[in-house]
JSON list of C-alpha atoms in Angstrom, two decimals:
[
{"chain": "A", "resi": 1, "resn": "UNK", "atom": "CA", "xyz": [83.45, 120.47, 110.30]},
{"chain": "A", "resi": 2, "resn": "UNK", "atom": "CA", "xyz": [84.05, 124.23, 110.24]},
{"chain": "A", "resi": 3, "resn": "UNK", "atom": "CA", "xyz": [84.08, 124.64, 114.01]},
{"chain": "A", "resi": 4, "resn": "UNK", "atom": "CA", "xyz": [87.21, 126.07, 115.59]},
{"chain": "A", "resi": 5, "resn": "UNK", "atom": "CA", "xyz": [88.66, 123.77, 118.23]},
{"chain": "A", "resi": 6, "resn": "UNK", "atom": "CA", "xyz": [91.77, 123.69, 120.39]},
{"chain": "A", "resi": 7, "resn": "UNK", "atom": "CA", "xyz": [94.61, 121.51, 119.19]},
{"chain": "A", "resi": 8, "resn": "UNK", "atom": "CA", "xyz": [98.39, 121.51, 119.17]},
{"chain": "A", "resi": 9, "resn": "UNK", "atom": "CA", "xyz": [100.52, 121.95, 116.07]},
{"chain": "A", "resi": 10, "resn": "UNK", "atom": "CA", "xyz": [102.08, 118.81, 114.65]},
{"chain": "A", "resi": 11, "resn": "UNK", "atom": "CA", "xyz": [105.78, 119.08, 113.80]},
{"chain": "A", "resi": 12, "resn": "UNK", "atom": "CA", "xyz": [106.76, 120.75, 110.52]},
{"chain": "A", "resi": 13, "resn": "UNK", "atom": "CA", "xyz": [108.02, 118.28, 107.92]},
{"chain": "A", "resi": 14, "resn": "UNK", "atom": "CA", "xyz": [109.23, 118.03, 104.36]},
{"chain": "A", "resi": 15, "resn": "UNK", "atom": "CA", "xyz": [109.37, 114.83, 102.29]},
{"chain": "A", "resi": 16, "resn": "UNK", "atom": "CA", "xyz": [110.70, 114.41, 98.76]},
{"chain": "A", "resi": 17, "resn": "UNK", "atom": "CA", "xyz": [111.22, 111.38, 96.55]},
{"chain": "A", "resi": 18, "resn": "UNK", "atom": "CA", "xyz": [112.48, 111.22, 92.97]},
{"chain": "A", "resi": 19, "resn": "UNK", "atom": "CA", "xyz": [113.29, 108.39, 90.58]},
{"chain": "A", "resi": 20, "resn": "UNK", "atom": "CA", "xyz": [114.32, 108.22, 86.96]},
{"chain": "A", "resi": 21, "resn": "UNK", "atom": "CA", "xyz": [114.83, 105.22, 84.70]},
{"chain": "A", "resi": 22, "resn": "UNK", "atom": "CA", "xyz": [115.19, 104.34, 81.05]},
{"chain": "A", "resi": 23, "resn": "UNK", "atom": "CA", "xyz": [114.48, 101.05, 79.35]},
{"chain": "A", "resi": 24, "resn": "UNK", "atom": "CA", "xyz": [115.61, 99.77, 75.96]},
{"chain": "A", "resi": 25, "resn": "UNK", "atom": "CA", "xyz": [112.83, 97.78, 74.28]},
{"chain": "A", "resi": 26, "resn": "UNK", "atom": "CA", "xyz": [113.35, 96.43, 70.72]},
{"chain": "A", "resi": 27, "resn": "UNK", "atom": "CA", "xyz": [115.39, 99.36, 69.35]},
{"chain": "A", "resi": 28, "resn": "UNK", "atom": "CA", "xyz": [113.29, 101.88, 71.23]},
{"chain": "A", "resi": 29, "resn": "UNK", "atom": "CA", "xyz": [114.13, 103.73, 74.42]},
{"chain": "A", "resi": 30, "resn": "UNK", "atom": "CA", "xyz": [111.50, 104.53, 77.04]},
{"chain": "A", "resi": 31, "resn": "UNK", "atom": "CA", "xyz": [112.35, 106.98, 79.83]},
{"chain": "A", "resi": 32, "resn": "UNK", "atom": "CA", "xyz": [110.48, 107.95, 82.96]},
{"chain": "A", "resi": 33, "resn": "UNK", "atom": "CA", "xyz": [111.10, 110.59, 85.63]},
{"chain": "A", "resi": 34, "resn": "UNK", "atom": "CA", "xyz": [108.87, 110.80, 88.73]},
{"chain": "A", "resi": 35, "resn": "UNK", "atom": "CA", "xyz": [109.12, 113.17, 91.66]},
{"chain": "A", "resi": 36, "resn": "UNK", "atom": "CA", "xyz": [106.87, 113.64, 94.69]},
{"chain": "A", "resi": 37, "resn": "UNK", "atom": "CA", "xyz": [107.05, 116.28, 97.39]},
{"chain": "A", "resi": 38, "resn": "UNK", "atom": "CA", "xyz": [105.01, 117.00, 100.51]},
{"chain": "A", "resi": 39, "resn": "UNK", "atom": "CA", "xyz": [105.64, 119.84, 102.96]},
{"chain": "A", "resi": 40, "resn": "UNK", "atom": "CA", "xyz": [103.73, 120.98, 106.01]},
{"chain": "A", "resi": 41, "resn": "UNK", "atom": "CA", "xyz": [104.53, 124.07, 108.05]},
{"chain": "A", "resi": 42, "resn": "UNK", "atom": "CA", "xyz": [102.86, 125.64, 111.05]},
{"chain": "A", "resi": 43, "resn": "UNK", "atom": "CA", "xyz": [103.31, 129.14, 112.38]},
{"chain": "A", "resi": 44, "resn": "UNK", "atom": "CA", "xyz": [102.02, 131.33, 115.16]},
{"chain": "A", "resi": 45, "resn": "UNK", "atom": "CA", "xyz": [102.15, 135.13, 115.30]},
{"chain": "A", "resi": 46, "resn": "UNK", "atom": "CA", "xyz": [100.93, 137.43, 118.04]},
{"chain": "A", "resi": 47, "resn": "UNK", "atom": "CA", "xyz": [100.05, 140.89, 116.72]},
{"chain": "A", "resi": 48, "resn": "UNK", "atom": "CA", "xyz": [99.13, 144.04, 118.60]},
{"chain": "A", "resi": 49, "resn": "UNK", "atom": "CA", "xyz": [97.11, 146.48, 116.50]},
{"chain": "A", "resi": 50, "resn": "UNK", "atom": "CA", "xyz": [96.24, 150.03, 117.56]},
{"chain": "A", "resi": 51, "resn": "UNK", "atom": "CA", "xyz": [94.18, 152.51, 115.52]},
{"chain": "A", "resi": 52, "resn": "UNK", "atom": "CA", "xyz": [94.52, 156.23, 116.14]},
{"chain": "A", "resi": 53, "resn": "UNK", "atom": "CA", "xyz": [92.51, 159.27, 115.14]},
{"chain": "A", "resi": 54, "resn": "UNK", "atom": "CA", "xyz": [94.15, 162.62, 114.56]},
{"chain": "A", "resi": 55, "resn": "UNK", "atom": "CA", "xyz": [91.43, 165.19, 113.78]},
{"chain": "A", "resi": 56, "resn": "UNK", "atom": "CA", "xyz": [92.51, 168.73, 112.81]},
{"chain": "A", "resi": 57, "resn": "UNK", "atom": "CA", "xyz": [96.04, 168.62, 114.15]},
{"chain": "A", "resi": 58, "resn": "UNK", "atom": "CA", "xyz": [95.32, 167.68, 117.77]},
{"chain": "A", "resi": 59, "resn": "UNK", "atom": "CA", "xyz": [97.50, 164.96, 119.29]},
{"chain": "A", "resi": 60, "resn": "UNK", "atom": "CA", "xyz": [96.69, 161.43, 118.15]},
{"chain": "A", "resi": 61, "resn": "UNK", "atom": "CA", "xyz": [93.95, 159.69, 120.12]},
{"chain": "A", "resi": 62, "resn": "UNK", "atom": "CA", "xyz": [93.82, 155.91, 120.55]},
{"chain": "A", "resi": 63, "resn": "UNK", "atom": "CA", "xyz": [90.41, 154.69, 119.34]},
{"chain": "A", "resi": 64, "resn": "UNK", "atom": "CA", "xyz": [90.86, 150.91, 118.90]},
{"chain": "A", "resi": 65, "resn": "UNK", "atom": "CA", "xyz": [93.23, 148.38, 120.42]},
{"chain": "A", "resi": 66, "resn": "UNK", "atom": "CA", "xyz": [93.39, 144.70, 119.44]},
{"chain": "A", "resi": 67, "resn": "UNK", "atom": "CA", "xyz": [95.50, 141.68, 120.28]},
{"chain": "A", "resi": 68, "resn": "UNK", "atom": "CA", "xyz": [95.44, 139.05, 117.52]},
{"chain": "A", "resi": 69, "resn": "UNK", "atom": "CA", "xyz": [96.71, 135.48, 117.69]},
{"chain": "A", "resi": 70, "resn": "UNK", "atom": "CA", "xyz": [97.29, 134.11, 114.17]},
{"chain": "A", "resi": 71, "resn": "UNK", "atom": "CA", "xyz": [97.62, 130.34, 113.73]},
{"chain": "A", "resi": 72, "resn": "UNK", "atom": "CA", "xyz": [98.56, 129.16, 110.22]},
{"chain": "A", "resi": 73, "resn": "UNK", "atom": "CA", "xyz": [98.98, 125.69, 108.74]},
{"chain": "A", "resi": 74, "resn": "UNK", "atom": "CA", "xyz": [100.26, 125.40, 105.16]},
{"chain": "A", "resi": 75, "resn": "UNK", "atom": "CA", "xyz": [100.45, 122.16, 103.18]},
{"chain": "A", "resi": 76, "resn": "UNK", "atom": "CA", "xyz": [102.10, 121.87, 99.76]},
{"chain": "A", "resi": 77, "resn": "UNK", "atom": "CA", "xyz": [102.00, 118.65, 97.74]},
{"chain": "A", "resi": 78, "resn": "UNK", "atom": "CA", "xyz": [103.60, 118.48, 94.31]},
{"chain": "A", "resi": 79, "resn": "UNK", "atom": "CA", "xyz": [104.14, 115.78, 91.70]},
{"chain": "A", "resi": 80, "resn": "UNK", "atom": "CA", "xyz": [106.11, 115.66, 88.49]},
{"chain": "A", "resi": 81, "resn": "UNK", "atom": "CA", "xyz": [105.78, 112.84, 85.95]},
{"chain": "A", "resi": 82, "resn": "UNK", "atom": "CA", "xyz": [107.70, 112.91, 82.67]},
{"chain": "A", "resi": 83, "resn": "UNK", "atom": "CA", "xyz": [107.68, 110.16, 80.05]},
{"chain": "A", "resi": 84, "resn": "UNK", "atom": "CA", "xyz": [109.61, 109.91, 76.79]},
{"chain": "A", "resi": 85, "resn": "UNK", "atom": "CA", "xyz": [109.75, 107.41, 73.95]},
{"chain": "A", "resi": 86, "resn": "UNK", "atom": "CA", "xyz": [112.53, 107.48, 71.39]},
{"chain": "A", "resi": 87, "resn": "UNK", "atom": "CA", "xyz": [111.58, 105.35, 68.39]},
{"chain": "A", "resi": 88, "resn": "UNK", "atom": "CA", "xyz": [114.94, 105.85, 66.66]},
{"chain": "A", "resi": 89, "resn": "UNK", "atom": "CA", "xyz": [117.44, 108.67, 66.07]},
{"chain": "A", "resi": 90, "resn": "UNK", "atom": "CA", "xyz": [114.85, 110.54, 63.99]},
{"chain": "A", "resi": 91, "resn": "UNK", "atom": "CA", "xyz": [111.58, 110.27, 65.95]},
{"chain": "A", "resi": 92, "resn": "UNK", "atom": "CA", "xyz": [110.68, 110.80, 69.62]},
{"chain": "A", "resi": 93, "resn": "UNK", "atom": "CA", "xyz": [107.69, 111.71, 71.80]},
{"chain": "A", "resi": 94, "resn": "UNK", "atom": "CA", "xyz": [107.53, 113.08, 75.33]},
{"chain": "A", "resi": 95, "resn": "UNK", "atom": "CA", "xyz": [104.77, 113.75, 77.83]},
{"chain": "A", "resi": 96, "resn": "UNK", "atom": "CA", "xyz": [105.56, 116.13, 80.72]},
{"chain": "A", "resi": 97, "resn": "UNK", "atom": "CA", "xyz": [103.25, 116.72, 83.69]},
{"chain": "A", "resi": 98, "resn": "UNK", "atom": "CA", "xyz": [103.37, 118.81, 86.84]},
{"chain": "A", "resi": 99, "resn": "UNK", "atom": "CA", "xyz": [100.74, 119.06, 89.59]},
{"chain": "A", "resi": 100, "resn": "UNK", "atom": "CA", "xyz": [100.76, 121.34, 92.63]},
{"chain": "A", "resi": 101, "resn": "UNK", "atom": "CA", "xyz": [98.24, 121.24, 95.50]},
{"chain": "A", "resi": 102, "resn": "UNK", "atom": "CA", "xyz": [98.45, 123.97, 98.13]},
{"chain": "A", "resi": 103, "resn": "UNK", "atom": "CA", "xyz": [96.27, 124.71, 101.14]},
{"chain": "A", "resi": 104, "resn": "UNK", "atom": "CA", "xyz": [96.40, 127.36, 103.84]},
{"chain": "A", "resi": 105, "resn": "UNK", "atom": "CA", "xyz": [94.35, 127.16, 107.02]},
{"chain": "A", "resi": 106, "resn": "UNK", "atom": "CA", "xyz": [94.38, 130.39, 109.04]},
{"chain": "A", "resi": 107, "resn": "UNK", "atom": "CA", "xyz": [92.69, 131.00, 112.38]},
{"chain": "A", "resi": 108, "resn": "UNK", "atom": "CA", "xyz": [92.71, 134.46, 113.96]},
{"chain": "A", "resi": 109, "resn": "UNK", "atom": "CA", "xyz": [91.60, 135.00, 117.55]},
{"chain": "A", "resi": 110, "resn": "UNK", "atom": "CA", "xyz": [91.02, 138.68, 118.31]},
{"chain": "A", "resi": 111, "resn": "UNK", "atom": "CA", "xyz": [90.46, 140.36, 121.66]},
{"chain": "A", "resi": 112, "resn": "UNK", "atom": "CA", "xyz": [90.56, 144.01, 122.56]},
{"chain": "A", "resi": 113, "resn": "UNK", "atom": "CA", "xyz": [88.67, 147.27, 122.50]},
{"chain": "A", "resi": 114, "resn": "UNK", "atom": "CA", "xyz": [86.47, 148.31, 119.57]},
{"chain": "A", "resi": 115, "resn": "UNK", "atom": "CA", "xyz": [86.06, 151.74, 121.14]},
{"chain": "A", "resi": 116, "resn": "UNK", "atom": "CA", "xyz": [88.54, 152.87, 123.78]},
{"chain": "A", "resi": 117, "resn": "UNK", "atom": "CA", "xyz": [86.41, 155.84, 124.85]},
{"chain": "A", "resi": 118, "resn": "UNK", "atom": "CA", "xyz": [83.17, 153.87, 125.39]},
{"chain": "A", "resi": 119, "resn": "UNK", "atom": "CA", "xyz": [85.09, 150.75, 126.49]},
{"chain": "A", "resi": 120, "resn": "UNK", "atom": "CA", "xyz": [83.38, 148.38, 124.01]},
{"chain": "A", "resi": 121, "resn": "UNK", "atom": "CA", "xyz": [85.28, 145.09, 123.99]},
{"chain": "A", "resi": 122, "resn": "UNK", "atom": "CA", "xyz": [85.50, 142.37, 121.38]},
{"chain": "A", "resi": 123, "resn": "UNK", "atom": "CA", "xyz": [86.35, 138.69, 121.51]},
{"chain": "A", "resi": 124, "resn": "UNK", "atom": "CA", "xyz": [86.05, 137.12, 118.08]},
{"chain": "A", "resi": 125, "resn": "UNK", "atom": "CA", "xyz": [87.66, 134.57, 115.82]},
{"chain": "A", "resi": 126, "resn": "UNK", "atom": "CA", "xyz": [87.77, 133.90, 112.12]},
{"chain": "A", "resi": 127, "resn": "UNK", "atom": "CA", "xyz": [88.80, 130.90, 110.05]},
{"chain": "A", "resi": 128, "resn": "UNK", "atom": "CA", "xyz": [90.10, 131.36, 106.53]},
{"chain": "A", "resi": 129, "resn": "UNK", "atom": "CA", "xyz": [90.79, 128.24, 104.44]},
{"chain": "A", "resi": 130, "resn": "UNK", "atom": "CA", "xyz": [92.18, 128.38, 100.91]},
{"chain": "A", "resi": 131, "resn": "UNK", "atom": "CA", "xyz": [92.85, 125.47, 98.58]},
{"chain": "A", "resi": 132, "resn": "UNK", "atom": "CA", "xyz": [94.62, 125.76, 95.21]},
{"chain": "A", "resi": 133, "resn": "UNK", "atom": "CA", "xyz": [95.45, 123.30, 92.44]},
{"chain": "A", "resi": 134, "resn": "UNK", "atom": "CA", "xyz": [97.64, 123.87, 89.39]},
{"chain": "A", "resi": 135, "resn": "UNK", "atom": "CA", "xyz": [98.16, 121.28, 86.66]},
{"chain": "A", "resi": 136, "resn": "UNK", "atom": "CA", "xyz": [100.17, 121.60, 83.48]},
{"chain": "A", "resi": 137, "resn": "UNK", "atom": "CA", "xyz": [100.72, 118.89, 80.87]},
{"chain": "A", "resi": 138, "resn": "UNK", "atom": "CA", "xyz": [102.74, 119.06, 77.67]},
{"chain": "A", "resi": 139, "resn": "UNK", "atom": "CA", "xyz": [102.94, 116.56, 74.80]},
{"chain": "A", "resi": 140, "resn": "UNK", "atom": "CA", "xyz": [105.93, 117.04, 72.45]},
{"chain": "A", "resi": 141, "resn": "UNK", "atom": "CA", "xyz": [107.12, 115.40, 69.28]},
{"chain": "A", "resi": 142, "resn": "UNK", "atom": "CA", "xyz": [110.43, 115.68, 67.45]},
{"chain": "A", "resi": 143, "resn": "UNK", "atom": "CA", "xyz": [110.71, 114.19, 63.97]},
{"chain": "A", "resi": 144, "resn": "UNK", "atom": "CA", "xyz": [113.39, 114.27, 61.28]},
{"chain": "A", "resi": 145, "resn": "UNK", "atom": "CA", "xyz": [112.53, 113.09, 57.80]},
{"chain": "A", "resi": 146, "resn": "UNK", "atom": "CA", "xyz": [115.87, 112.35, 56.11]},
{"chain": "A", "resi": 147, "resn": "UNK", "atom": "CA", "xyz": [114.77, 112.10, 52.48]},
{"chain": "A", "resi": 148, "resn": "UNK", "atom": "CA", "xyz": [113.33, 115.65, 52.20]},
{"chain": "A", "resi": 149, "resn": "UNK", "atom": "CA", "xyz": [115.60, 116.82, 55.10]},
{"chain": "A", "resi": 150, "resn": "UNK", "atom": "CA", "xyz": [112.73, 118.27, 57.09]},
{"chain": "A", "resi": 151, "resn": "UNK", "atom": "CA", "xyz": [112.72, 118.60, 60.87]},
{"chain": "A", "resi": 152, "resn": "UNK", "atom": "CA", "xyz": [109.32, 118.88, 62.58]},
{"chain": "A", "resi": 153, "resn": "UNK", "atom": "CA", "xyz": [108.86, 119.83, 66.23]},
{"chain": "A", "resi": 154, "resn": "UNK", "atom": "CA", "xyz": [105.38, 120.17, 67.68]},
{"chain": "A", "resi": 155, "resn": "UNK", "atom": "CA", "xyz": [103.84, 120.74, 71.11]},
{"chain": "A", "resi": 156, "resn": "UNK", "atom": "CA", "xyz": [100.35, 120.38, 72.58]},
{"chain": "A", "resi": 157, "resn": "UNK", "atom": "CA", "xyz": [99.54, 121.42, 76.10]},
{"chain": "A", "resi": 158, "resn": "UNK", "atom": "CA", "xyz": [96.81, 121.64, 78.70]},
{"chain": "A", "resi": 159, "resn": "UNK", "atom": "CA", "xyz": [96.75, 123.70, 81.89]},
{"chain": "A", "resi": 160, "resn": "UNK", "atom": "CA", "xyz": [94.20, 123.97, 84.67]},
{"chain": "A", "resi": 161, "resn": "UNK", "atom": "CA", "xyz": [94.11, 126.27, 87.69]},
{"chain": "A", "resi": 162, "resn": "UNK", "atom": "CA", "xyz": [91.58, 125.93, 90.49]},
{"chain": "A", "resi": 163, "resn": "UNK", "atom": "CA", "xyz": [91.18, 127.91, 93.73]},
{"chain": "A", "resi": 164, "resn": "UNK", "atom": "CA", "xyz": [88.58, 127.32, 96.41]},
{"chain": "A", "resi": 165, "resn": "UNK", "atom": "CA", "xyz": [87.79, 129.53, 99.40]},
{"chain": "A", "resi": 166, "resn": "UNK", "atom": "CA", "xyz": [84.73, 128.01, 101.13]},
{"chain": "A", "resi": 167, "resn": "UNK", "atom": "CA", "xyz": [82.26, 130.41, 102.73]}
]
């Protein structure tokens, strides 16, 4: 539903939760770290905008005058999930993930004069919604081979960025 309707802002809030644990399983150690966050903020700004024309050095002339009411709601949700497995002192793997979801919902109500001289008025509104998603994952390995005394570290990763601004 893309219609603009009257409503009141809900309270701003911020929630976070994190937990980390490790488990010893048959000479191996498994570790996990999880974190979740959710924030919502609302704002209102009243803006007065005046446009002037100043042709060939004569005093500035007011040509447009607007009063804007900007209503903004921003929501940010984030998650972090890291896992590690240590096989022994010489070999370990880890998988690190982060996800961020962000949305901004902006409504502008404009009233005023499009042309001060001809007294042409305007009453308009616009809605601008933006949604973004960022994901990054990383898979790491650390290995030490004692006989040839070789240390091997490797990393593989994947990232994805998505932004949507519906028409």
